[in-house]
PDB file of C-alpha atoms in Angstrom:
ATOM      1  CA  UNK A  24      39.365   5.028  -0.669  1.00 45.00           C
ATOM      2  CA  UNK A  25      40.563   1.765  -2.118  1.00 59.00           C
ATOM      3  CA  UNK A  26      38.991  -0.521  -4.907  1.00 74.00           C
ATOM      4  CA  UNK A  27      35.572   0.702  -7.020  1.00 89.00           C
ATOM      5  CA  UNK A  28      33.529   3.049  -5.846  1.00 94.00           C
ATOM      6  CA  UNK A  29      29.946   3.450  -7.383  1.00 95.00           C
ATOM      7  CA  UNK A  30      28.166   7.157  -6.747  1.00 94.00           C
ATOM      8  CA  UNK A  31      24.554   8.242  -7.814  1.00 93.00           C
ATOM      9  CA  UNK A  32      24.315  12.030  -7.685  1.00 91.00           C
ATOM     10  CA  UNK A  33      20.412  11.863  -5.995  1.00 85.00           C
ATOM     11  CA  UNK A  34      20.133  15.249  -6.793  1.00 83.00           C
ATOM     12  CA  UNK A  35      22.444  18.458  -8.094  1.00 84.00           C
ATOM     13  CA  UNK A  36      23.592  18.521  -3.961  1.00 88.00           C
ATOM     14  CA  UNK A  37      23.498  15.169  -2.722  1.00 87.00           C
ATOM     15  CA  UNK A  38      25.452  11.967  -3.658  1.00 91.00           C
ATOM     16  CA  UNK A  39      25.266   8.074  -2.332  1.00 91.00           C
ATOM     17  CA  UNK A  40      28.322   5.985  -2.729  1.00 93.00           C
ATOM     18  CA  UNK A  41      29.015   2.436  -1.851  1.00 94.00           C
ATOM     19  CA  UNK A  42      32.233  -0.014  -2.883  1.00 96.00           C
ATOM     20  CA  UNK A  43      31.809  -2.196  -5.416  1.00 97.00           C
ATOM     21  CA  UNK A  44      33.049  -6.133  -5.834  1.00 96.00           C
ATOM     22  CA  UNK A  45      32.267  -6.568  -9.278  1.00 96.00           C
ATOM     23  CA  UNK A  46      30.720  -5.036 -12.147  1.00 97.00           C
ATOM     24  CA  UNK A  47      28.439  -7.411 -13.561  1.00 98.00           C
ATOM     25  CA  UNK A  48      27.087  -5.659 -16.544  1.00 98.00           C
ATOM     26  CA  UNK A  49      27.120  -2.386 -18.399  1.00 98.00           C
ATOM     27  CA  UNK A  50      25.122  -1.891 -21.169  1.00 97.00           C
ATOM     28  CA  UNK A  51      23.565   1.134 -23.330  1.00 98.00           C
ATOM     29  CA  UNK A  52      20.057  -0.256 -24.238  1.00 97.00           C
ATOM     30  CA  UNK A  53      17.792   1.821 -26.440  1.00 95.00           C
ATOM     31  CA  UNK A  54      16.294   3.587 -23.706  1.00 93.00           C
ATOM     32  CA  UNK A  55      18.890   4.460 -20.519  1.00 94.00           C
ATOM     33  CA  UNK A  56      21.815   3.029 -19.602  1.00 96.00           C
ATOM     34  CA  UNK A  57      21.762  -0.039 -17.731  1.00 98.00           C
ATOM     35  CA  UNK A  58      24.036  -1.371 -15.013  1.00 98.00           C
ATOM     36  CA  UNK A  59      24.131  -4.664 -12.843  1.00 98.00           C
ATOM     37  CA  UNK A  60      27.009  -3.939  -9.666  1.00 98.00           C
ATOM     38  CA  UNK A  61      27.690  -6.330  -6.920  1.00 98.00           C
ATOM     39  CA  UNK A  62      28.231  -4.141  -4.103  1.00 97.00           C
ATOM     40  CA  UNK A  63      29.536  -4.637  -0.627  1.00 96.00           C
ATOM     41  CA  UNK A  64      26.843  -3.556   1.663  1.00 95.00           C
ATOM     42  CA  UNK A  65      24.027  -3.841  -0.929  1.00 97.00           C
ATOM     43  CA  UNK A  66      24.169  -6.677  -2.703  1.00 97.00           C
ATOM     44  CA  UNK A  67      23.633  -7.189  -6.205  1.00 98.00           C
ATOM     45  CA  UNK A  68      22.047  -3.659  -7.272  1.00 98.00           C
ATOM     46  CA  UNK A  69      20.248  -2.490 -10.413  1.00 98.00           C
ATOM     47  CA  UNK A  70      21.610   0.981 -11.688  1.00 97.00           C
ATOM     48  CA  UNK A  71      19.739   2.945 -14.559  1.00 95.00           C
ATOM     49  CA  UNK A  72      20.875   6.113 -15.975  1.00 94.00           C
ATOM     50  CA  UNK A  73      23.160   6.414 -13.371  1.00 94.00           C
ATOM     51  CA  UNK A  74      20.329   5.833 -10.258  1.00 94.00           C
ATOM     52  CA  UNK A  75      20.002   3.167  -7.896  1.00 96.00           C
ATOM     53  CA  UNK A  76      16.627   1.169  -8.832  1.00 96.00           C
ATOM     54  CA  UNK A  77      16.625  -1.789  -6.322  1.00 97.00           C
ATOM     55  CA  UNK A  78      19.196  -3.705  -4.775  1.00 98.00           C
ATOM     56  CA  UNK A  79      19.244  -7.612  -3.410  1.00 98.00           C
ATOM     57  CA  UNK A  80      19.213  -6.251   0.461  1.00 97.00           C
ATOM     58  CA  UNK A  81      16.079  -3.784   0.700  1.00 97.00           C
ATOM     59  CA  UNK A  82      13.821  -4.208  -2.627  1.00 98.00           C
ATOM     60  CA  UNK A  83      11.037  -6.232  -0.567  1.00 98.00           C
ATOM     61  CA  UNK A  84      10.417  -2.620   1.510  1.00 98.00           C
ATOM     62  CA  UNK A  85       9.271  -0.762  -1.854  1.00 98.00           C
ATOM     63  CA  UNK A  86       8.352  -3.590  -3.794  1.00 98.00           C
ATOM     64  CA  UNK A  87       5.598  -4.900  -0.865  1.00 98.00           C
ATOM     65  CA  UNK A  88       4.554  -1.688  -0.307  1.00 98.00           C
ATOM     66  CA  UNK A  89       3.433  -0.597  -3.424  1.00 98.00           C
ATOM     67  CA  UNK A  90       1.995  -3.361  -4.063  1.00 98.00           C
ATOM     68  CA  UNK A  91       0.307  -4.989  -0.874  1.00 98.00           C
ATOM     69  CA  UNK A  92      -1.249  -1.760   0.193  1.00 98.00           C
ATOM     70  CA  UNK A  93      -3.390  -1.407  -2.431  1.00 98.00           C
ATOM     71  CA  UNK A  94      -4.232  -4.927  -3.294  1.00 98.00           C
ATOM     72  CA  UNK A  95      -5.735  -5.077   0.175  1.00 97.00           C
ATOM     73  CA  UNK A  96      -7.754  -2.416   0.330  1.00 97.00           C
ATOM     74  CA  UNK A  97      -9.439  -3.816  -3.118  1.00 97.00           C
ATOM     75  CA  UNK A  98     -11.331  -6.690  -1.723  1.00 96.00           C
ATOM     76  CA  UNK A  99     -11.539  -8.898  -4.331  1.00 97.00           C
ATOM     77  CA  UNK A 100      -8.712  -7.791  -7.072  1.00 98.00           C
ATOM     78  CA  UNK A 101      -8.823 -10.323 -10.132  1.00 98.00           C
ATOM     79  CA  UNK A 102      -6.847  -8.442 -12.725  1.00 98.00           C
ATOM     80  CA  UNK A 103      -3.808  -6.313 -12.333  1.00 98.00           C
ATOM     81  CA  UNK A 104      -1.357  -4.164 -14.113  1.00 98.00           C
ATOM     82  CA  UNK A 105       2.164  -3.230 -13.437  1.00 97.00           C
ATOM     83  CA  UNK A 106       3.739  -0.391 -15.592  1.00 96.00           C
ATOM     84  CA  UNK A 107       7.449  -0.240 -15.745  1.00 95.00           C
ATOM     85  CA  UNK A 108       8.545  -2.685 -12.655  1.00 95.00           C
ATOM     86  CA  UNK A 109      10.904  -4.564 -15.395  1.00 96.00           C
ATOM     87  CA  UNK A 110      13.272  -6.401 -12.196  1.00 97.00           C
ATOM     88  CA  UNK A 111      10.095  -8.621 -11.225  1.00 97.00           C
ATOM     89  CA  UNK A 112       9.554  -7.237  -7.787  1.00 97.00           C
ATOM     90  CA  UNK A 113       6.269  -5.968  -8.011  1.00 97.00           C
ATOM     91  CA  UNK A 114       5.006  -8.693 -10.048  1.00 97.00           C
ATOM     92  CA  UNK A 115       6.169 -11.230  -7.589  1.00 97.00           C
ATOM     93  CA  UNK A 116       4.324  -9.822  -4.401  1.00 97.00           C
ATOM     94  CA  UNK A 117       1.207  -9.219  -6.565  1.00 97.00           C
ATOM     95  CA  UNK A 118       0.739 -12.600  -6.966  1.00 97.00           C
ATOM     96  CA  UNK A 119       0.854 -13.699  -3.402  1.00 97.00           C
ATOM     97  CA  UNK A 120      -2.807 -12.469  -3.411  1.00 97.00           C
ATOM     98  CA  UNK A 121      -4.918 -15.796  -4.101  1.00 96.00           C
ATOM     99  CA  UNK A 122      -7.862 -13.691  -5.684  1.00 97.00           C
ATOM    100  CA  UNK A 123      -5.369 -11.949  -8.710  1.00 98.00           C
ATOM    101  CA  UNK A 124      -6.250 -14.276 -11.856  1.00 98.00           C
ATOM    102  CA  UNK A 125      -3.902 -12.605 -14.106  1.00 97.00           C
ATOM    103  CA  UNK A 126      -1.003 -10.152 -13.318  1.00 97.00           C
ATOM    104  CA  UNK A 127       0.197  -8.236 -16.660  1.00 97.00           C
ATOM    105  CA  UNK A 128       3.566  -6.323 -17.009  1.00 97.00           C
ATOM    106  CA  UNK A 129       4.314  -3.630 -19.138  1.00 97.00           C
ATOM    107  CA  UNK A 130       7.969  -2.590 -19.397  1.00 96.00           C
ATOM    108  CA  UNK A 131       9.273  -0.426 -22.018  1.00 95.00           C
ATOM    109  CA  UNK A 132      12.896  -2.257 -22.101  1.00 96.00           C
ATOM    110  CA  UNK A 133      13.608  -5.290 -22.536  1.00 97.00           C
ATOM    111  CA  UNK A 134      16.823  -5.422 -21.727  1.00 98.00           C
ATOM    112  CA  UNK A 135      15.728  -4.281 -18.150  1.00 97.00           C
ATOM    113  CA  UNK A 136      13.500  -7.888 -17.616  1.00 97.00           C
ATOM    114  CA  UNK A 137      16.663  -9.474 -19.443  1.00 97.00           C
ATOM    115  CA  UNK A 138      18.870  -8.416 -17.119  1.00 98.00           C
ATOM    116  CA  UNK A 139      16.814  -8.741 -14.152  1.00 97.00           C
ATOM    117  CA  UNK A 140      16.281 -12.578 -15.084  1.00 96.00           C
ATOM    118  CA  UNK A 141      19.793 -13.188 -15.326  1.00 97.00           C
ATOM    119  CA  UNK A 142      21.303 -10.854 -12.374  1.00 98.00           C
ATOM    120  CA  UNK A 143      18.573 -10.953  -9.953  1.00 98.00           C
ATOM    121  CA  UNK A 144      16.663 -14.115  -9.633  1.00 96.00           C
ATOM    122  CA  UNK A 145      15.694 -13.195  -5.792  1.00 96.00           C
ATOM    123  CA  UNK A 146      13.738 -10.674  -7.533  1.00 97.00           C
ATOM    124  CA  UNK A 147      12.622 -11.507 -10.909  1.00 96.00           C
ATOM    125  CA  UNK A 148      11.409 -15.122 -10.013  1.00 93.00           C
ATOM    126  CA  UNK A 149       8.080 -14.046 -11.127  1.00 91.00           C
ATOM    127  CA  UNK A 150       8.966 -13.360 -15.008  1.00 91.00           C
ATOM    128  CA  UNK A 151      11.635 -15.494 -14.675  1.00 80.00           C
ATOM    129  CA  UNK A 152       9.595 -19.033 -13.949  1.00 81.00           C
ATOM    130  CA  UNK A 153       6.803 -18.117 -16.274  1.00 79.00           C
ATOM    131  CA  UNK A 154       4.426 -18.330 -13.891  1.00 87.00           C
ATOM    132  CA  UNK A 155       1.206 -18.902 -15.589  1.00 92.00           C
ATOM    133  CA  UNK A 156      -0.526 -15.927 -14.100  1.00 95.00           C
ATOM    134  CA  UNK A 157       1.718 -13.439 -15.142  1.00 96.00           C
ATOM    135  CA  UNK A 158       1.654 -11.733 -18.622  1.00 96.00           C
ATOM    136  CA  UNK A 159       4.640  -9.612 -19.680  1.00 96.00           C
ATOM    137  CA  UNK A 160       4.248  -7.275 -22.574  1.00 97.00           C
ATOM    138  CA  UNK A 161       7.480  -5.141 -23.849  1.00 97.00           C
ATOM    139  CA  UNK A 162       5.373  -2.045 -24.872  1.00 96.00           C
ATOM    140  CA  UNK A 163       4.786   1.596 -23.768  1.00 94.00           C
ATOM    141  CA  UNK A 164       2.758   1.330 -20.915  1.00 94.00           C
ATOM    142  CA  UNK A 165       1.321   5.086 -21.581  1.00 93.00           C
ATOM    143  CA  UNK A 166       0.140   3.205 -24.888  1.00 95.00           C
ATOM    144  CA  UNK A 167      -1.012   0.217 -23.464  1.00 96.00           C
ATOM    145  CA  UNK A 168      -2.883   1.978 -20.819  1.00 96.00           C
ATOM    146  CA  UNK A 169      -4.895   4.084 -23.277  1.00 95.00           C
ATOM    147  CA  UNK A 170      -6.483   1.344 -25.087  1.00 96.00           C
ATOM    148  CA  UNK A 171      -7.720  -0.515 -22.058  1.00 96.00           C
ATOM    149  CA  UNK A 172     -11.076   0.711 -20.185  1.00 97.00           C
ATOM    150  CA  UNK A 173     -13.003  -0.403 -17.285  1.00 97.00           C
ATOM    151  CA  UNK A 174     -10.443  -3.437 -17.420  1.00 97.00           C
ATOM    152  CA  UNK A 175      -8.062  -3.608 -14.666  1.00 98.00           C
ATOM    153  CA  UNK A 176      -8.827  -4.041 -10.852  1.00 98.00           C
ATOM    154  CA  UNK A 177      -5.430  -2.626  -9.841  1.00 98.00           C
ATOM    155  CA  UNK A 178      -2.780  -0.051 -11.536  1.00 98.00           C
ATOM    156  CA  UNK A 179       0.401   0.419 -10.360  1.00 98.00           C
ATOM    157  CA  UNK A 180       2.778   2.453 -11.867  1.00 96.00           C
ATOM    158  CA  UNK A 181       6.176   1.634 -10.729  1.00 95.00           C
ATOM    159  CA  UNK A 182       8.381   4.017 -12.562  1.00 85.00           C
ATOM    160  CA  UNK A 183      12.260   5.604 -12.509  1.00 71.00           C
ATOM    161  CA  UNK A 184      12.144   8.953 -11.470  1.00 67.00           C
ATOM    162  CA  UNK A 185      10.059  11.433 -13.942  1.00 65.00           C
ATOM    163  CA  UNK A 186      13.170  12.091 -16.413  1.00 63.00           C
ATOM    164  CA  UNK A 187      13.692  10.332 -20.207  1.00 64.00           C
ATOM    165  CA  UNK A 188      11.055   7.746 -20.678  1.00 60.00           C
ATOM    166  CA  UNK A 189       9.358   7.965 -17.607  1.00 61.00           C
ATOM    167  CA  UNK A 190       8.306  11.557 -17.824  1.00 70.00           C
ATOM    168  CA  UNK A 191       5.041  10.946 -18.951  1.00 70.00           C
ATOM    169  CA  UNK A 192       4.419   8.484 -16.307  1.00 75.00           C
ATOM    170  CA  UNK A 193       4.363  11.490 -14.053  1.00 78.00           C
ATOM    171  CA  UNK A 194       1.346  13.357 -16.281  1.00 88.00           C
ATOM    172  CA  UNK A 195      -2.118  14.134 -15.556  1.00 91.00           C
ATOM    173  CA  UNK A 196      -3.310  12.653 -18.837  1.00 93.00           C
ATOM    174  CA  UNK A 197      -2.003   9.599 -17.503  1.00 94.00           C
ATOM    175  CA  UNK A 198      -3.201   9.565 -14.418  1.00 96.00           C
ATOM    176  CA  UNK A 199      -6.837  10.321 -16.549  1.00 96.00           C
ATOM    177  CA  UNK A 200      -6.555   6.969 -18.745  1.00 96.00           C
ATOM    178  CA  UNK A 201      -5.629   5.288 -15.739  1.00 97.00           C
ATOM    179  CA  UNK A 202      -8.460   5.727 -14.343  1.00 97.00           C
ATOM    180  CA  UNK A 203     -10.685   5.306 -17.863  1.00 98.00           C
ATOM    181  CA  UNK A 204      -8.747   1.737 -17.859  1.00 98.00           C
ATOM    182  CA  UNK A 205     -10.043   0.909 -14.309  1.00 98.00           C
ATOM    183  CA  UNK A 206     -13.189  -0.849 -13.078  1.00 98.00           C
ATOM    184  CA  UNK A 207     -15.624   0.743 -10.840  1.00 98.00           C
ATOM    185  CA  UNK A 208     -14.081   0.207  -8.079  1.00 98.00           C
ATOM    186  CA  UNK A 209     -10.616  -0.169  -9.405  1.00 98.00           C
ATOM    187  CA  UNK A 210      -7.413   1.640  -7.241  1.00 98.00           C
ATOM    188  CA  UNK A 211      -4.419   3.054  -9.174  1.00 97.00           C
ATOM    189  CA  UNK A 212      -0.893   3.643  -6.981  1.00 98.00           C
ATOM    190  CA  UNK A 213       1.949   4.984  -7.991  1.00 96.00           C
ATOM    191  CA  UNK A 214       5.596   6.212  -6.645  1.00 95.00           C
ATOM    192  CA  UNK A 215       6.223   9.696  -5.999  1.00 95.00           C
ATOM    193  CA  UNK A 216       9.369   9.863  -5.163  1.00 94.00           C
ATOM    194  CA  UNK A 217      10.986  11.670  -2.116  1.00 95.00           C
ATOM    195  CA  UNK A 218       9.093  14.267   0.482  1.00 96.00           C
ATOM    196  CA  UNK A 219      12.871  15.970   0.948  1.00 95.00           C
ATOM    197  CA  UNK A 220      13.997  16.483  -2.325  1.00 94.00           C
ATOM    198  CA  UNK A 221      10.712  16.637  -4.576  1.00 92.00           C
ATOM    199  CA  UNK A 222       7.908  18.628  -2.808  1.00 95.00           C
ATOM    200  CA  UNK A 223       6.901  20.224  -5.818  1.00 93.00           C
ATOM    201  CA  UNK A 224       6.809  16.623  -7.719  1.00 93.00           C
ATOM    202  CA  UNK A 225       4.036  15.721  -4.636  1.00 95.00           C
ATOM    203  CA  UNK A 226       2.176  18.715  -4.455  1.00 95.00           C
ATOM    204  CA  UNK A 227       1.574  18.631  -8.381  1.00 93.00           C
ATOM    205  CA  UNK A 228       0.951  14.727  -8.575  1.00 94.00           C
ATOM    206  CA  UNK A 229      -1.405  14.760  -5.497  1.00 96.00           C
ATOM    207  CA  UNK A 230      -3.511  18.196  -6.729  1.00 95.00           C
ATOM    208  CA  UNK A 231      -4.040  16.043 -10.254  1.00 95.00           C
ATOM    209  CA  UNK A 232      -4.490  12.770  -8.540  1.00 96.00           C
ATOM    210  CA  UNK A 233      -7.412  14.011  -6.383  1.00 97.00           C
ATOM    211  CA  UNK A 234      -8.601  15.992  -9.340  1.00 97.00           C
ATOM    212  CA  UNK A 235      -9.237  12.170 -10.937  1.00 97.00           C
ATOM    213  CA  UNK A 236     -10.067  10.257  -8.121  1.00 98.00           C
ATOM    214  CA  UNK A 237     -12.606  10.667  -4.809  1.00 98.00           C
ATOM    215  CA  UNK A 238     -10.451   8.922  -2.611  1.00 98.00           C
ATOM    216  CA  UNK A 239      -6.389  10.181  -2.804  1.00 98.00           C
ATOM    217  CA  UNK A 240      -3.945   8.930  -0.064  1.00 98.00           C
ATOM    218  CA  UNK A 241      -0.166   9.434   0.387  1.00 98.00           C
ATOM    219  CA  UNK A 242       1.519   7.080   2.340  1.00 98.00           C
ATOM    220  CA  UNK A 243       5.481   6.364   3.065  1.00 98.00           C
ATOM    221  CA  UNK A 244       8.047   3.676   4.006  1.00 98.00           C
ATOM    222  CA  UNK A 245      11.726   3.941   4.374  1.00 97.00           C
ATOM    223  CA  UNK A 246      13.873   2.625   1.614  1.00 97.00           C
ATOM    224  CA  UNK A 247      17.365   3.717   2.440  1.00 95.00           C
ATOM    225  CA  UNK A 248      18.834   3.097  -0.822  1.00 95.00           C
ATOM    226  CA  UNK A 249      16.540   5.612  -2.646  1.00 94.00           C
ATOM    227  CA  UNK A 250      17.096  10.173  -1.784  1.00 91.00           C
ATOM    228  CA  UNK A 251      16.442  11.060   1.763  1.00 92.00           C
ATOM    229  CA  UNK A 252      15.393   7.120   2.471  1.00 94.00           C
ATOM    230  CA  UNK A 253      11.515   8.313   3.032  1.00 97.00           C
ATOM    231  CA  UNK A 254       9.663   7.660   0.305  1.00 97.00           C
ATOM    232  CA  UNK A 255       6.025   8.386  -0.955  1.00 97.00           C
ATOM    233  CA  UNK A 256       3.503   6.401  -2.945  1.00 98.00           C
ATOM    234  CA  UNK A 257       0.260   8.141  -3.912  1.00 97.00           C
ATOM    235  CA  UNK A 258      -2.886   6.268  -4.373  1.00 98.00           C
ATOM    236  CA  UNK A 259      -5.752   7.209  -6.041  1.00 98.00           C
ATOM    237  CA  UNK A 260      -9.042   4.879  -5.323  1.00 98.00           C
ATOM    238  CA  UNK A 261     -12.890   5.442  -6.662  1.00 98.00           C
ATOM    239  CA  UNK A 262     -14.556   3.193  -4.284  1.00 98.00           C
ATOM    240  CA  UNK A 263     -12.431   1.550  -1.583  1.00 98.00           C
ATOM    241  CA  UNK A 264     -10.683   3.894   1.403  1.00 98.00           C
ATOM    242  CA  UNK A 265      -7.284   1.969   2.878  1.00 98.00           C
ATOM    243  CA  UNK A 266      -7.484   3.818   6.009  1.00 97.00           C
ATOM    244  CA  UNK A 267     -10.998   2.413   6.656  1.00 96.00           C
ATOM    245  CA  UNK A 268     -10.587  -1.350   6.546  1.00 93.00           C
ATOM    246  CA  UNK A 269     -10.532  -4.151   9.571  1.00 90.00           C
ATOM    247  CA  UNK A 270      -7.198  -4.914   9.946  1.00 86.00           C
ATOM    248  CA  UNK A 271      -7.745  -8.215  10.961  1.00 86.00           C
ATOM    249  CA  UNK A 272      -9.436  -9.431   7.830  1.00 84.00           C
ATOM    250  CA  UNK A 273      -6.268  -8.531   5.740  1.00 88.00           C
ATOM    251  CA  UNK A 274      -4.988 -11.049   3.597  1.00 86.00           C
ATOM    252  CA  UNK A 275      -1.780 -12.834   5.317  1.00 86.00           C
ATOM    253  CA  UNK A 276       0.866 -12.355   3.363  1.00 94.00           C
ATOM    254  CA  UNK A 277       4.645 -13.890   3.739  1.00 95.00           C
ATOM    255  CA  UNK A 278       6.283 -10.431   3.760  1.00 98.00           C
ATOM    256  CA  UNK A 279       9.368  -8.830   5.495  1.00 97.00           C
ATOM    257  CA  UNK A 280       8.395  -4.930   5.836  1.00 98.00           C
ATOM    258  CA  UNK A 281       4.209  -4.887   5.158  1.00 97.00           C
ATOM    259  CA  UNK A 282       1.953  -6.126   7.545  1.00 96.00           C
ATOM    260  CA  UNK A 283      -1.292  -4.883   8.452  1.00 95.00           C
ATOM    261  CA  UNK A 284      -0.464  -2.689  11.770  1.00 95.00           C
ATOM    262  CA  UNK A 285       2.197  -1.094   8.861  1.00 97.00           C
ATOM    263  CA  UNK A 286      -0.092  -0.758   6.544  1.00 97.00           C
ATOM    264  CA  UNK A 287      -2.552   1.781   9.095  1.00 96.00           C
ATOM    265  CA  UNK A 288       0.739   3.151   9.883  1.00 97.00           C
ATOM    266  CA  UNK A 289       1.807   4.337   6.266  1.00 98.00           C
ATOM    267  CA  UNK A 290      -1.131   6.527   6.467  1.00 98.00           C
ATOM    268  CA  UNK A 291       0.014   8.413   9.296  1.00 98.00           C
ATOM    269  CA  UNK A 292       2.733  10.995   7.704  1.00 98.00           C
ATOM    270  CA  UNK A 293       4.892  13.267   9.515  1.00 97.00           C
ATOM    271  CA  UNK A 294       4.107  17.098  10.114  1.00 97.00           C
ATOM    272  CA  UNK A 295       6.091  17.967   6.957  1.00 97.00           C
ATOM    273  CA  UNK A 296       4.807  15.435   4.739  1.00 97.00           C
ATOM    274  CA  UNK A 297       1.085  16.078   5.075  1.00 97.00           C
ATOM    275  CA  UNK A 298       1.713  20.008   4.836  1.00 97.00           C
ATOM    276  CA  UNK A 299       2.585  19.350   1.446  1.00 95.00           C
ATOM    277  CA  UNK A 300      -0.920  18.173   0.675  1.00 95.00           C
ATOM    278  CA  UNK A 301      -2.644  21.492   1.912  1.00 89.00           C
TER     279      UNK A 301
END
C-alpha cells in the first residue's frame, strides 16, 4: 500500500482502513484526542480517540435519523436538547422542524465544535452561522441534564462510544434524569451502537430504558463508516408511539436517507436484532 493509511481498530478483532490525502489536524484536547483527515473515499472525516465519528460523505444517514425520527413522532416539539453532537449535525437537522423554538447543545469539548466549524462547514453550519435558535453550552451534559426538569420536549443523546467521557452517557441514572428533565410527553433517543459487536451494550441499555419509559423502541439504519455498518438508536417515549403515526401527516423534510416510508421501516429489525430485546 502506497501513501497514508488511516485504521480504526472497531473492536479487539476488526479494523477499517481508508487512504488518506491530507492530515488536516491533530490535536490532544483535554478530553480525547482529536483528528481532522481528508480521506479518499470519505471525505473530510472526524476521528476521536482513534474512532471514526462522521465523515463529509455519509453523516446525513445518522445525523437525520436520530434526529428526525423522534422529532416526528412528538407532534408539536418546541424545545430540544442535544448532548454531545459537537460537529453540528444533529443540531442542523433539528432545526428543519418549523415548530422547535430553541435547539440547545451541550458538548463537553470545545475543541470538538472548534474544529468542526473550521473543518466541516457541510456539517457544522448550524453552530457555525449562529443561527438564532440554537444555543451551545460547553458543559457536561450529565450535569446539565440534572438540573433541568419537565423542560425539554426532545433529548437526544448523541454520544462516542461508552468509553472515557462518554461512559456515563451510557448509565441508567442518566437515562433517569433524562427523563426527570422531560415534559409530559417529552421523547428521549439515544445511539446504541452496533447489533454485531455490542449485544450486551443493547440488551443492558434497552432493559433500563424500558425500566424508565412506557414506550421503548429500537430502530436501525446503515452507516457504513461506523462497526458492522448497522446501527441502533434506542428511544424511550412517555406519551407518543413512532410506530403508530399517519405517515402522511409527517413533517416534509429536505433529507437524503429519512423519509417517512423509512421511518416505519426503522422499526422493523431483523430476526437477530429484535432477539436481543427478549
Amino acid at each position: 500500500m502506497e501513501g497514508v493509511w488511516f485504521q480504526e481498530l472497531q473492536t479487539k478483532n476488526l479494523s477499517i482502513g481508508c487512504s488518506v490525502k491530507e492530515v488536516l489536524l491533530k490535536q490532544q484536547t483535554d478530553f480525547q484526542k482529536l483528528q481532522v483527515l481528508d480521506t479518499d473515499i470519505w471525505g473530510r472525516m472526524l476521528v476521536l480517540d482513534g474512532a471514526i465519528q462522521t465523515t463529509i460523505e455519509d453523516e446525513f444517514v445518522y445525523h437525520e435519523m436520530i434526529t428526525h425520527v423522534a422529532l416526528n413522532t412528538h407532534p408539536n416539539p418546541k424545545r430540544t436538547l442535544i448532548i454531545g453532537g459537537g460537529d453540528g449535525g444533529a443540531i442542523r437537522e433539528m432545526i428543519k422542524h418549523d415548530t422547535v423554538e430553541k435547539a440547545t447543545l451541550v458538548e463537553i469539548d470545545k475543541a470538538v465544535i472548534e474544529a468542526a466549524k473550521k473543518y466541516l462547514p457541510e456539517i457544522s453550519v448550524a453552530i457555525a452561522g449562529n443561527n438564532p435558535r440554537v444555543e451551545v453550552l460547553v458543559e457536561d451534559g450529565i450535569k446539565h441534564i440534572k438540573e433541568k426538569e419537565n423542560y425539554y420536549d426532545i433529548v437526544i443523546v448523541d454520544s462516542t462510544d461508552p468509553v472515557g467521557p462518554a461512559v456515563g452517557l451510557f448509565a441508567k441514572d442518566f437515562y433517569a434524569a433524562i427523563h426527570r428533565a422531560l415534559k409530559d410527553d417529552g421523547i428521549f433517543v439515544a445511539q446504541t451502537e452496533s447489533p454485531f459487536y455490542n449485544k450486551d451494550l443493547i440488551r443492558r441499555v434497552f432493559k433500563d430504558i424500558s425500566s424508565l419509559f412506557p414506550i421503548t423502541k429500537l430502530f436501525t439504519a446503515n452507516v457504513p463508516t461506523y462497526p458492522g455498518g448497522l446501527w441502533s438508536f434506542t428511544m424511550g417515549s412517555k406519551v407518543y408511539d413512532p410506530e403508530k403515526l399517519d405517515m402522511s401527516k409527517l413533517r416534509k423534510l429536505d433529507t437524503k436517507y429519512y423519509t417517512p416510508e423509512v421511518h416505519k421501516a426503522s422499526f422493523v429489525l431483523p430476526k437477530f436484532v429484535g432477539d436481543l430485546l427478549k
